[in-house]
Tab-separated table of C-alpha atoms and ligand atoms in Angstrom:
chain	number	residue	atom	x	y	z
A	1	MET	CA	14.491	-51.531	-31.121
A	2	GLY	CA	14.907	-47.687	-30.362
A	3	ILE	CA	13.463	-44.350	-30.745
A	4	LYS	CA	14.364	-44.359	-34.500
A	5	ASP	CA	11.698	-47.081	-34.807
A	6	ILE	CA	8.954	-44.751	-33.771
A	7	PRO	CA	7.301	-43.466	-37.113
A	8	LYS	CA	7.063	-39.800	-38.070
A	9	THR	CA	3.688	-38.244	-37.042
A	10	ILE	CA	3.009	-36.074	-39.910
A	11	TRP	CA	4.565	-34.888	-43.180
A	12	TRP	CA	4.027	-33.062	-46.355
A	13	GLY	CA	4.248	-34.907	-49.714
A	14	GLU	CA	2.496	-35.818	-52.918
A	15	ASN	CA	-0.584	-37.987	-53.031
A	16	GLU	CA	0.356	-40.410	-55.750
A	17	GLU	CA	-3.288	-41.174	-56.574
A	18	THR	CA	-4.109	-37.501	-57.381
A	19	GLY	CA	-0.622	-36.265	-58.288
A	20	ARG	CA	-1.578	-33.275	-55.876
A	21	PRO	CA	0.162	-32.152	-52.644
A	22	ALA	CA	-1.265	-33.637	-49.463
A	23	VAL	CA	-0.629	-33.711	-45.687
A	24	PHE	CA	0.066	-37.239	-44.543
A	25	LEU	CA	-0.423	-38.410	-40.947
A	26	ILE	CA	-0.675	-41.420	-38.869
A	27	ASP	CA	-4.169	-42.057	-37.578
A	28	GLN	CA	-3.661	-41.933	-33.802
A	29	THR	CA	-7.273	-42.978	-33.123
A	30	ARG	CA	-6.353	-46.531	-34.319
A	31	LEU	CA	-2.860	-46.991	-33.004
A	32	PRO	CA	-1.197	-49.212	-31.949
A	33	LEU	CA	-3.208	-52.051	-33.229
A	34	GLN	CA	-3.842	-50.453	-36.707
A	35	GLY	CA	-1.202	-48.262	-38.353
A	36	ASP	CA	-3.206	-46.489	-41.005
A	37	ILE	CA	-1.758	-43.494	-42.765
A	38	LEU	CA	-4.368	-40.699	-43.688
A	39	ALA	CA	-3.824	-38.549	-46.650
A	40	CYS	CA	-5.521	-35.136	-46.305
A	41	ASN	CA	-6.027	-33.529	-49.688
A	42	THR	CA	-7.545	-30.422	-48.339
A	43	TYR	CA	-7.095	-28.106	-45.308
A	44	ASP	CA	-10.593	-29.032	-43.938
A	45	GLY	CA	-9.438	-32.694	-44.108
A	46	VAL	CA	-6.588	-31.711	-41.842
A	47	CYS	CA	-9.120	-29.936	-39.635
A	48	LEU	CA	-11.337	-33.191	-39.508
A	49	ALA	CA	-8.050	-35.127	-38.445
A	50	ILE	CA	-7.427	-32.520	-35.573
A	51	LYS	CA	-11.077	-32.761	-34.301
A	52	SER	CA	-11.203	-36.480	-34.383
A	53	LEU	CA	-7.913	-36.798	-32.731
A	54	ALA	CA	-6.199	-38.560	-35.776
A	55	VAL	CA	-3.397	-36.102	-35.022
A	56	ARG	CA	-3.285	-34.742	-31.557
A	57	GLY	CA	-0.822	-33.472	-28.902
A	58	ALA	CA	-0.078	-29.713	-28.624
A	59	PRO	CA	3.230	-29.549	-30.640
A	60	ALA	CA	1.924	-31.746	-33.246
A	61	LEU	CA	-1.244	-29.539	-33.590
A	62	GLY	CA	1.038	-26.638	-34.214
A	63	VAL	CA	2.754	-28.347	-37.006
A	64	ALA	CA	-0.445	-29.562	-38.276
A	65	ALA	CA	-1.989	-26.218	-38.426
A	66	ALA	CA	0.878	-24.906	-40.494
A	67	LEU	CA	0.721	-27.683	-42.834
A	68	ALA	CA	-3.091	-27.117	-43.178
A	69	VAL	CA	-2.635	-23.485	-44.084
A	70	ALA	CA	0.129	-24.574	-46.749
A	71	LEU	CA	-2.206	-27.117	-48.149
A	72	TRP	CA	-5.006	-24.434	-48.531
A	73	SER	CA	-2.500	-22.353	-50.271
A	74	GLU	CA	-1.598	-25.133	-52.686
A	75	THR	CA	-5.199	-26.110	-53.408
A	76	GLU	CA	-7.952	-23.582	-53.046
A	77	GLY	CA	-5.419	-20.706	-52.739
A	78	ALA	CA	-3.485	-21.584	-55.907
A	79	ALA	CA	-6.816	-20.774	-57.902
A	80	ILE	CA	-6.802	-17.286	-56.584
A	81	ASP	CA	-4.804	-14.651	-58.685
A	82	ASP	CA	-5.747	-11.466	-56.796
A	83	PRO	CA	-3.243	-10.928	-53.827
A	84	ASN	CA	-5.923	-9.133	-51.755
A	85	GLU	CA	-8.356	-11.886	-52.270
A	86	TYR	CA	-5.710	-14.498	-51.465
A	87	LEU	CA	-4.818	-12.844	-48.158
A	88	ASN	CA	-8.409	-12.145	-47.029
A	89	ARG	CA	-9.340	-15.731	-47.562
A	90	LEU	CA	-6.086	-16.718	-45.897
A	91	VAL	CA	-7.079	-14.996	-42.800
A	92	GLU	CA	-10.414	-16.856	-42.824
A	93	VAL	CA	-8.751	-20.233	-43.134
A	94	VAL	CA	-6.171	-19.530	-40.515
A	95	ASP	CA	-8.977	-18.872	-38.092
A	96	GLU	CA	-10.897	-21.778	-39.030
A	97	ILE	CA	-7.961	-24.032	-38.491
A	98	ALA	CA	-6.971	-22.336	-35.261
A	99	SER	CA	-10.531	-23.000	-33.941
A	100	ALA	CA	-10.555	-26.653	-34.673
A	101	ARG	CA	-9.755	-27.457	-30.968
A	102	PRO	CA	-9.697	-24.906	-28.099
A	103	THR	CA	-7.232	-25.806	-25.523
A	104	ALA	CA	-3.727	-26.298	-27.002
A	105	VAL	CA	-2.404	-22.742	-27.897
A	106	ASN	CA	0.150	-24.435	-30.277
A	107	LEU	CA	-2.812	-24.851	-32.844
A	108	ARG	CA	-3.364	-21.148	-33.106
A	109	TRP	CA	0.332	-20.453	-32.909
A	110	GLY	CA	1.129	-22.752	-35.933
A	111	ALA	CA	-1.630	-21.192	-38.039
A	112	GLU	CA	-0.810	-17.609	-37.006
A	113	ARG	CA	2.789	-18.050	-37.941
A	114	MET	CA	1.668	-18.823	-41.464
A	115	ARG	CA	-0.625	-15.768	-41.431
A	116	GLN	CA	2.233	-13.410	-40.309
A	117	LEU	CA	4.568	-14.914	-42.918
A	118	ALA	CA	2.029	-14.304	-45.774
A	119	PHE	CA	1.488	-10.578	-44.635
A	120	GLN	CA	5.211	-9.858	-44.121
A	121	ASN	CA	5.696	-11.045	-47.745
A	122	ALA	CA	2.528	-9.598	-49.177
A	123	ASP	CA	4.385	-7.756	-52.030
A	124	MET	CA	5.898	-11.047	-53.345
A	125	PRO	CA	4.464	-12.593	-56.525
A	126	LEU	CA	1.757	-15.047	-55.267
A	127	ASP	CA	3.611	-18.052	-56.783
A	128	GLU	CA	6.686	-17.170	-54.725
A	129	LEU	CA	4.597	-16.522	-51.625
A	130	ARG	CA	2.966	-19.857	-51.876
A	131	ALA	CA	6.251	-21.656	-52.283
A	132	LEU	CA	7.653	-19.685	-49.109
A	133	ILE	CA	4.474	-20.953	-47.184
A	134	VAL	CA	5.028	-24.444	-47.997
A	135	GLN	CA	8.674	-24.280	-47.116
A	136	GLU	CA	7.995	-22.502	-43.818
A	137	ALA	CA	5.464	-25.270	-42.882
A	138	GLU	CA	7.999	-27.976	-43.685
A	139	ASN	CA	10.639	-26.317	-41.692
A	140	MET	CA	8.438	-26.362	-38.690
A	141	ILE	CA	8.593	-30.134	-38.624
A	142	ALA	CA	12.282	-30.122	-38.390
A	143	GLU	CA	12.204	-27.163	-35.889
A	144	ASP	CA	9.781	-29.050	-33.657
A	145	GLU	CA	12.131	-32.011	-33.454
A	146	GLU	CA	15.188	-29.844	-32.693
A	147	ARG	CA	13.182	-28.084	-29.929
A	148	ASN	CA	12.256	-31.371	-28.388
A	149	ARG	CA	15.698	-32.728	-28.445
A	150	ALA	CA	16.957	-29.557	-26.783
A	151	LEU	CA	14.336	-29.785	-23.994
A	152	GLY	CA	14.891	-33.441	-23.653
A	153	ALA	CA	18.709	-32.764	-23.051
A	154	PHE	CA	17.815	-30.179	-20.366
A	155	GLY	CA	15.306	-32.324	-18.647
A	156	ALA	CA	17.454	-35.310	-18.558
A	157	GLU	CA	19.906	-33.245	-16.307
A	158	LEU	CA	17.180	-32.977	-13.595
A	159	LEU	CA	16.818	-36.736	-13.219
A	160	PRO	CA	18.816	-38.841	-10.688
A	161	GLU	CA	20.621	-41.936	-11.761
A	162	LYS	CA	18.244	-45.093	-11.881
A	163	ALA	CA	15.306	-42.587	-12.111
A	164	LYS	CA	11.777	-43.859	-11.535
A	165	VAL	CA	9.599	-41.688	-13.493
A	166	LEU	CA	5.717	-41.381	-13.892
A	167	THR	CA	4.099	-39.872	-16.850
A	168	HIS	CA	0.517	-39.099	-17.984
A	169	CYS	CA	-1.167	-39.150	-21.339
A	170	ASN	CA	0.866	-39.058	-24.337
A	171	ALA	CA	3.585	-36.247	-24.627
A	172	GLY	CA	5.645	-38.594	-26.699
A	173	SER	CA	6.840	-38.405	-30.260
A	174	LEU	CA	3.373	-38.791	-31.554
A	175	ALA	CA	2.309	-35.649	-29.665
A	176	THR	CA	4.943	-33.803	-31.682
A	177	ALA	CA	6.462	-33.779	-35.045
A	178	TYR	CA	9.027	-36.098	-33.545
A	179	PHE	CA	10.804	-37.209	-30.275
A	180	GLY	CA	8.245	-35.882	-27.752
A	181	THR	CA	8.229	-33.515	-24.788
A	182	ALA	CA	7.830	-35.368	-21.449
A	183	LEU	CA	8.844	-38.531	-23.299
A	184	GLY	CA	11.690	-36.585	-25.071
A	185	VAL	CA	12.959	-35.955	-21.654
A	186	ILE	CA	12.670	-39.768	-20.792
A	187	PHE	CA	14.189	-40.806	-24.134
A	188	ALA	CA	17.228	-38.444	-23.674
A	189	ALA	CA	17.603	-39.826	-20.029
A	190	HIS	CA	17.232	-43.402	-21.251
A	191	ASP	CA	20.185	-42.779	-23.817
A	192	GLN	CA	22.385	-41.678	-20.877
A	193	GLY	CA	21.430	-44.859	-18.877
A	194	LYS	CA	19.451	-42.920	-16.294
A	195	ILE	CA	16.076	-44.461	-16.464
A	196	GLU	CA	15.324	-47.413	-14.411
A	197	HIS	CA	11.465	-47.418	-14.890
A	198	VAL	CA	8.507	-45.440	-16.285
A	199	TRP	CA	5.115	-45.785	-14.835
A	200	VAL	CA	2.581	-44.924	-17.609
A	201	ASP	CA	-0.900	-43.726	-16.623
A	202	GLU	CA	-3.452	-45.222	-18.906
A	203	THR	CA	-5.222	-41.818	-19.103
A	204	ARG	CA	-8.879	-42.359	-19.374
A	205	PRO	CA	-11.079	-41.778	-21.280
A	206	VAL	CA	-9.186	-41.797	-24.631
A	207	ASN	CA	-6.301	-43.927	-23.139
A	208	GLN	CA	-3.397	-42.072	-24.894
A	209	GLY	CA	-1.228	-43.407	-22.148
A	210	GLY	CA	-2.195	-47.061	-22.594
A	211	ARG	CA	-2.385	-46.909	-26.294
A	212	LEU	CA	0.315	-44.348	-27.412
A	213	THR	CA	2.800	-43.895	-24.577
A	214	ALA	CA	3.069	-47.509	-23.563
A	215	TRP	CA	3.611	-48.323	-27.272
A	216	GLU	CA	6.363	-45.724	-27.880
A	217	LEU	CA	8.348	-46.690	-24.699
A	218	ARG	CA	8.127	-50.380	-25.658
A	219	VAL	CA	9.243	-49.406	-29.298
A	220	ALA	CA	12.212	-47.415	-27.704
A	221	GLY	CA	13.028	-50.100	-25.287
A	222	VAL	CA	12.518	-48.054	-22.171
A	223	PRO	CA	11.479	-50.166	-19.150
A	224	SER	CA	7.904	-49.386	-18.316
A	225	ALA	CA	4.636	-50.538	-16.804
A	226	LEU	CA	1.179	-49.484	-17.395
A	227	ILE	CA	-1.178	-48.480	-14.549
A	228	THR	CA	-4.732	-47.262	-14.339
A	229	ASP	CA	-4.897	-43.523	-13.388
A	230	ASN	CA	-6.190	-44.336	-9.890
A	231	MET	CA	-3.014	-46.385	-9.085
A	232	ALA	CA	-0.628	-43.286	-9.277
A	233	ALA	CA	-1.181	-42.394	-5.582
A	234	SER	CA	-0.346	-46.045	-4.477
A	235	VAL	CA	2.864	-46.248	-6.498
A	236	MET	CA	4.146	-42.935	-5.227
A	237	LYS	CA	3.252	-43.860	-1.539
A	238	ASN	CA	5.315	-46.906	-2.012
A	239	GLY	CA	8.269	-44.849	-2.824
A	240	TRP	CA	8.373	-46.038	-6.578
A	241	VAL	CA	8.410	-42.494	-8.222
A	242	ASP	CA	11.399	-40.054	-8.297
A	243	ALA	CA	9.788	-37.634	-10.570
A	244	VAL	CA	6.571	-36.979	-12.410
A	245	ILE	CA	7.061	-35.495	-15.901
A	246	VAL	CA	4.041	-34.460	-18.101
A	247	GLY	CA	3.570	-32.297	-21.161
A	248	ALA	CA	1.334	-29.237	-21.652
A	249	ASP	CA	-1.164	-27.790	-23.897
A	250	ARG	CA	-1.096	-24.277	-22.607
A	251	ILE	CA	1.082	-22.640	-20.025
A	252	CYS	CA	-0.016	-19.198	-18.659
A	253	ALA	CA	1.964	-16.194	-17.676
A	254	ASN	CA	1.877	-17.299	-13.977
A	255	GLY	CA	2.821	-20.843	-14.769
A	256	ASP	CA	-0.755	-22.309	-14.555
A	257	THR	CA	-0.731	-25.177	-17.139
A	258	ALA	CA	-3.364	-26.911	-18.958
A	259	ASN	CA	-2.822	-30.573	-19.620
A	260	LYS	CA	-4.680	-33.690	-20.083
A	261	ILE	CA	-7.368	-34.397	-17.642
A	262	GLY	CA	-5.850	-35.993	-14.429
A	263	THR	CA	-2.663	-33.863	-14.394
A	264	TYR	CA	-3.936	-31.631	-11.692
A	265	GLY	CA	-4.542	-34.596	-9.468
A	266	LEU	CA	-1.105	-35.918	-10.160
A	267	ALA	CA	0.475	-32.526	-9.052
A	268	VAL	CA	-1.307	-32.592	-5.739
A	269	LEU	CA	-0.181	-36.236	-5.151
A	270	ALA	CA	3.227	-35.332	-6.159
A	271	LYS	CA	3.383	-32.374	-3.555
A	272	GLU	CA	1.831	-34.532	-0.830
A	273	HIS	CA	4.610	-37.339	-1.480
A	274	GLY	CA	7.582	-34.679	-1.815
A	275	ILE	CA	8.118	-35.766	-5.507
A	276	PRO	CA	9.165	-33.192	-8.108
A	277	PHE	CA	6.610	-32.398	-10.639
A	278	TYR	CA	7.883	-31.329	-14.117
A	279	VAL	CA	6.174	-29.805	-17.015
A	280	ALA	CA	8.051	-30.344	-20.367
A	281	ALA	CA	6.924	-28.142	-23.152
A	282	PRO	CA	8.417	-25.898	-26.164
A	283	SER	CA	8.019	-22.149	-25.905
A	284	SER	CA	5.165	-22.448	-28.382
A	285	THR	CA	2.965	-23.761	-25.644
A	286	VAL	CA	3.495	-20.689	-23.399
A	287	ASP	CA	0.625	-18.136	-23.782
A	288	LEU	CA	1.650	-14.882	-22.235
A	289	THR	CA	-1.601	-13.336	-23.140
A	290	LEU	CA	-3.275	-15.170	-20.325
A	291	PRO	CA	-2.091	-13.974	-16.894
A	292	ASP	CA	-3.589	-17.272	-15.252
A	293	GLY	CA	-5.280	-20.465	-15.999
A	294	SER	CA	-8.869	-19.279	-15.229
A	295	GLN	CA	-9.290	-18.144	-18.934
A	296	ILE	CA	-7.875	-21.129	-20.633
A	297	PRO	CA	-10.736	-22.731	-22.771
A	298	ILE	CA	-11.311	-26.314	-21.663
A	299	GLU	CA	-12.457	-28.583	-24.447
A	300	GLU	CA	-15.402	-30.875	-23.600
A	301	ARG	CA	-15.696	-33.952	-25.677
A	302	ASP	CA	-18.192	-36.456	-26.881
A	303	PRO	CA	-19.777	-38.335	-23.977
A	304	ARG	CA	-19.346	-41.480	-25.763
A	305	GLU	CA	-15.726	-41.434	-24.953
A	306	ILE	CA	-16.671	-42.225	-21.328
A	307	GLU	CA	-19.944	-44.260	-22.025
A	308	GLY	CA	-18.134	-46.968	-23.910
A	309	VAL	CA	-14.941	-48.310	-25.162
A	310	THR	CA	-13.541	-48.031	-28.698
A	311	VAL	CA	-11.605	-50.790	-30.252
A	312	SER	CA	-9.711	-51.309	-33.374
A	313	GLY	CA	-7.583	-54.123	-34.890
A	314	PHE	CA	-7.019	-56.733	-37.326
A	315	PHE	CA	-7.845	-60.420	-37.803
A	316	GLU	CA	-7.240	-63.150	-40.482
A	317	PRO	CA	-9.997	-65.630	-41.229
A	318	ASP	CA	-9.008	-69.084	-39.934
A	319	SER	CA	-10.618	-71.131	-42.721
A	320	PRO	CA	-11.409	-70.852	-46.400
A	321	GLU	CA	-15.190	-70.738	-45.396
A	322	ALA	CA	-14.667	-67.789	-43.151
A	323	GLN	CA	-12.569	-65.936	-45.755
A	324	ARG	CA	-15.340	-66.270	-48.262
A	325	ALA	CA	-17.886	-65.069	-45.725
A	326	PHE	CA	-15.905	-61.966	-44.877
A	327	ASP	CA	-15.035	-61.352	-48.633
A	328	ALA	CA	-18.639	-61.444	-49.392
A	329	LEU	CA	-19.612	-59.007	-46.516
A	330	THR	CA	-16.948	-56.559	-47.479
A	331	ALA	CA	-17.079	-56.833	-51.291
A	332	LYS	CA	-18.753	-53.442	-51.559
A	333	GLY	CA	-16.692	-51.685	-49.008
A	334	PRO	CA	-16.716	-51.433	-45.248
A	335	TYR	CA	-19.558	-53.446	-43.598
A	336	ALA	CA	-21.395	-52.198	-40.549
A	337	VAL	CA	-22.574	-55.174	-38.435
A	338	PRO	CA	-26.104	-54.534	-37.359
A	339	LEU	CA	-25.676	-54.732	-33.453
A	340	GLN	CA	-28.311	-54.119	-30.701
A	341	LYS	CA	-28.253	-51.584	-27.907
A	342	GLY	CA	-26.184	-49.026	-29.809
A	343	HIS	CA	-23.028	-51.014	-30.007
A	344	GLN	CA	-21.070	-50.417	-33.289
A	345	LEU	CA	-18.846	-52.634	-35.287
A	346	VAL	CA	-17.457	-51.989	-38.807
A	347	ILE	CA	-15.416	-54.652	-40.702
A	348	ASP	CA	-13.273	-53.732	-43.719
A	349	ARG	CA	-10.991	-55.651	-46.109
A	350	LYS	CA	-7.378	-54.602	-45.518
A	351	GLY	CA	-5.116	-56.538	-48.024
A	352	ALA	CA	-5.112	-60.174	-47.178
A	353	ALA	CA	-6.616	-59.558	-43.642
A	354	TYR	CA	-9.603	-57.486	-42.246
A	355	SER	CA	-9.757	-54.605	-39.975
A	356	PHE	CA	-12.510	-53.966	-37.393
A	357	ASP	CA	-13.530	-50.751	-35.606
A	358	GLY	CA	-16.007	-50.895	-32.899
A	359	TRP	CA	-17.551	-48.914	-30.113
A	360	PHE	CA	-19.281	-50.764	-27.329
A	361	ARG	CA	-21.366	-49.182	-24.530
A	362	MET	CA	-20.637	-49.964	-20.937
A	363	THR	CA	-22.814	-47.701	-19.237
A	364	PRO	CA	-26.730	-47.411	-18.886
A	365	PRO	CA	-28.112	-45.458	-21.897
A	366	GLY	CA	-29.395	-41.926	-21.131
A	367	ILE	CA	-27.019	-41.107	-18.166
A	368	GLU	CA	-25.583	-37.580	-17.921
A	369	VAL	CA	-21.917	-37.209	-18.501
A	370	TYR	CA	-19.381	-34.525	-17.990
A	371	ASN	CA	-16.172	-35.084	-20.150
A	372	PRO	CA	-13.589	-32.327	-19.940
A	373	ALA	CA	-10.450	-33.223	-21.743
A	374	PHE	CA	-8.053	-31.001	-19.858
A	375	ASP	CA	-7.570	-29.596	-16.375
A	376	VAL	CA	-5.399	-26.756	-15.086
A	377	THR	CA	-2.615	-27.276	-12.590
A	378	PRO	CA	-1.711	-24.152	-10.466
A	379	GLY	CA	1.787	-22.895	-11.397
A	380	GLU	CA	2.884	-23.141	-7.734
A	381	LEU	CA	2.558	-27.058	-7.941
A	382	VAL	CA	5.033	-27.208	-10.794
A	383	THR	CA	8.646	-27.869	-9.550
A	384	ALA	CA	10.032	-26.556	-12.855
A	385	PHE	CA	9.183	-26.010	-16.660
A	386	ILE	CA	11.430	-27.784	-19.004
A	387	THR	CA	11.619	-25.750	-22.288
A	388	GLU	CA	13.995	-25.904	-25.284
A	389	ARG	CA	15.618	-22.797	-23.966
A	390	GLY	CA	16.352	-24.010	-20.466
A	391	VAL	CA	14.636	-24.905	-17.269
A	392	ILE	CA	12.374	-22.385	-15.653
A	393	THR	CA	12.224	-22.832	-11.804
A	394	PRO	CA	9.719	-20.873	-9.804
A	395	GLU	CA	11.719	-18.087	-8.174
A	396	PRO	CA	10.038	-15.472	-5.931
A	397	ASP	CA	8.061	-13.234	-8.060
A	398	TYR	CA	8.925	-15.097	-11.183
A	399	GLU	CA	7.024	-14.725	-14.519
A	400	MET	CA	7.163	-17.209	-17.420
A	401	ALA	CA	8.191	-14.162	-19.413
A	402	LEU	CA	11.186	-13.156	-17.341
A	403	ALA	CA	13.120	-16.003	-15.991
A	404	VAL	CA	14.745	-19.052	-17.550
A	405	ARG	CA	17.379	-20.768	-15.344
A	406	CYS	CA	19.830	-22.030	-17.916
A	407	MET	CA	20.969	-25.494	-17.262
A	408	GLY	CA	23.993	-24.769	-19.405
A	409	CYS	CA	25.369	-21.989	-17.486
A	410	GLY	CA	23.196	-21.773	-14.284
A	411	ALA	CA	22.528	-18.135	-14.963
A	412	LEU	CA	18.970	-16.510	-15.186
A	413	HIS	CA	18.248	-15.662	-18.817
A	414	GLU	CA	15.498	-13.401	-20.056
A	415	LEU	CA	12.961	-15.474	-21.956
A	416	ASP	CA	12.516	-13.987	-25.322
A	417	LEU	CA	9.435	-15.855	-26.634
A	418	GLU	CA	9.108	-15.115	-30.457
A	419	ARG	CA	5.273	-15.343	-30.614
B	1	MRU	O1	-6.314	-34.480	-26.357
B	1	MRU	P1	-4.934	-34.596	-26.852
B	1	MRU	O2	-4.485	-36.022	-26.927
B	1	MRU	O3	-4.511	-33.786	-27.932
B	1	MRU	O4	-4.147	-34.115	-25.522
B	1	MRU	C1	-3.045	-33.407	-25.596
B	1	MRU	C2	-2.048	-34.319	-24.916
B	1	MRU	O5	-1.659	-35.373	-25.403
B	1	MRU	C3	-1.768	-33.979	-23.496
B	1	MRU	O6	-2.285	-33.073	-22.751
B	1	MRU	C4	-0.232	-33.862	-23.578
B	1	MRU	O7	0.206	-34.196	-22.219
B	1	MRU	C5	0.270	-32.633	-23.854
B	1	MRU	S1	0.740	-32.438	-25.533
B	1	MRU	C6	2.379	-32.935	-25.761
């Protein structure tokens, strides 16, 4: 049991069924009770995975965007011989991928990086350019892990011995190519024997905390307990939290930070209880084009995330009769059980067992729902930003662009964001 047992989130490979390149990813909508791997054979398949949250978390979205551009280049793009036509279409594809979700800036960052690479090398023969694009996208997987390990090491230094930490949503390995941001800090501190306990917010409505963070911490052997979001105030008041550490989807020039809905409330609570509030994110999450958080586009999601619960899992029939009945139901593929009142249940054969995916309404039909996926925490509520280049502490007149307090040497370094 350890961090090494958490699977990789996303990778490039060859689909054995088609003999063609594909992007592979763990379907996070069904974790932890089903561990399906999705093979995306086209870039719009990756876009669909992004929109449906099969792959999610800002740094993972950056990598997914780059791999999606590479996949386009190796499929539809491979049929284009004219360099101008290739580049023009690439620009359209980059834009389409970058628009799949609005809030995490890493998505555009990852796609744009591919566009820039293509235009910088526009005089190359197309075959070579395509190979370069694939190589760069694959490099970004390794780079993302390196960044997370670096920021994890910086963040671990901020924590006291026997630290009791609270985290929100999933800024873990699954939200990145590997290792995690907020959880990267926790994993690094755990390796140093510094973590006594982690409180995991369930993170309604999609439960990334309850499903993903709780699972990662358990796999990695980090002592932790799951709480509902409305319990955070109480555990803070009891003196059971030394630090709050969260990830980020976009950090503006003044430090205003978009992160999973509920983060702002935690920052206010942390201030009230005198608890440091840390944001851990790679520099690819910093958006210096936005002076403050008022212009961050906040994604609104399907009301059904609030109106009901989604469940996924496996079962094995307990008798030959049941086995025959389920075999008959699923003989032609997934079987949608005809349920009343809008509930949904689909059963499918999975090897010797069966999987089920369901959605069950909990609320009165026809109610109005507001479902923003993110909120913005004002920069002044953040004690420090933990990046792969060092820890940025709010100094008088600081700007994300200017100051990085280096944990290595203690000096202020200029933050040179390669955007
Ligand atoms: O909607 P999601 O799951 O893509 O949301 C992103 C997040 O997981 C969080 O906001 C996270 O804390 C920042 S990404 C490491």
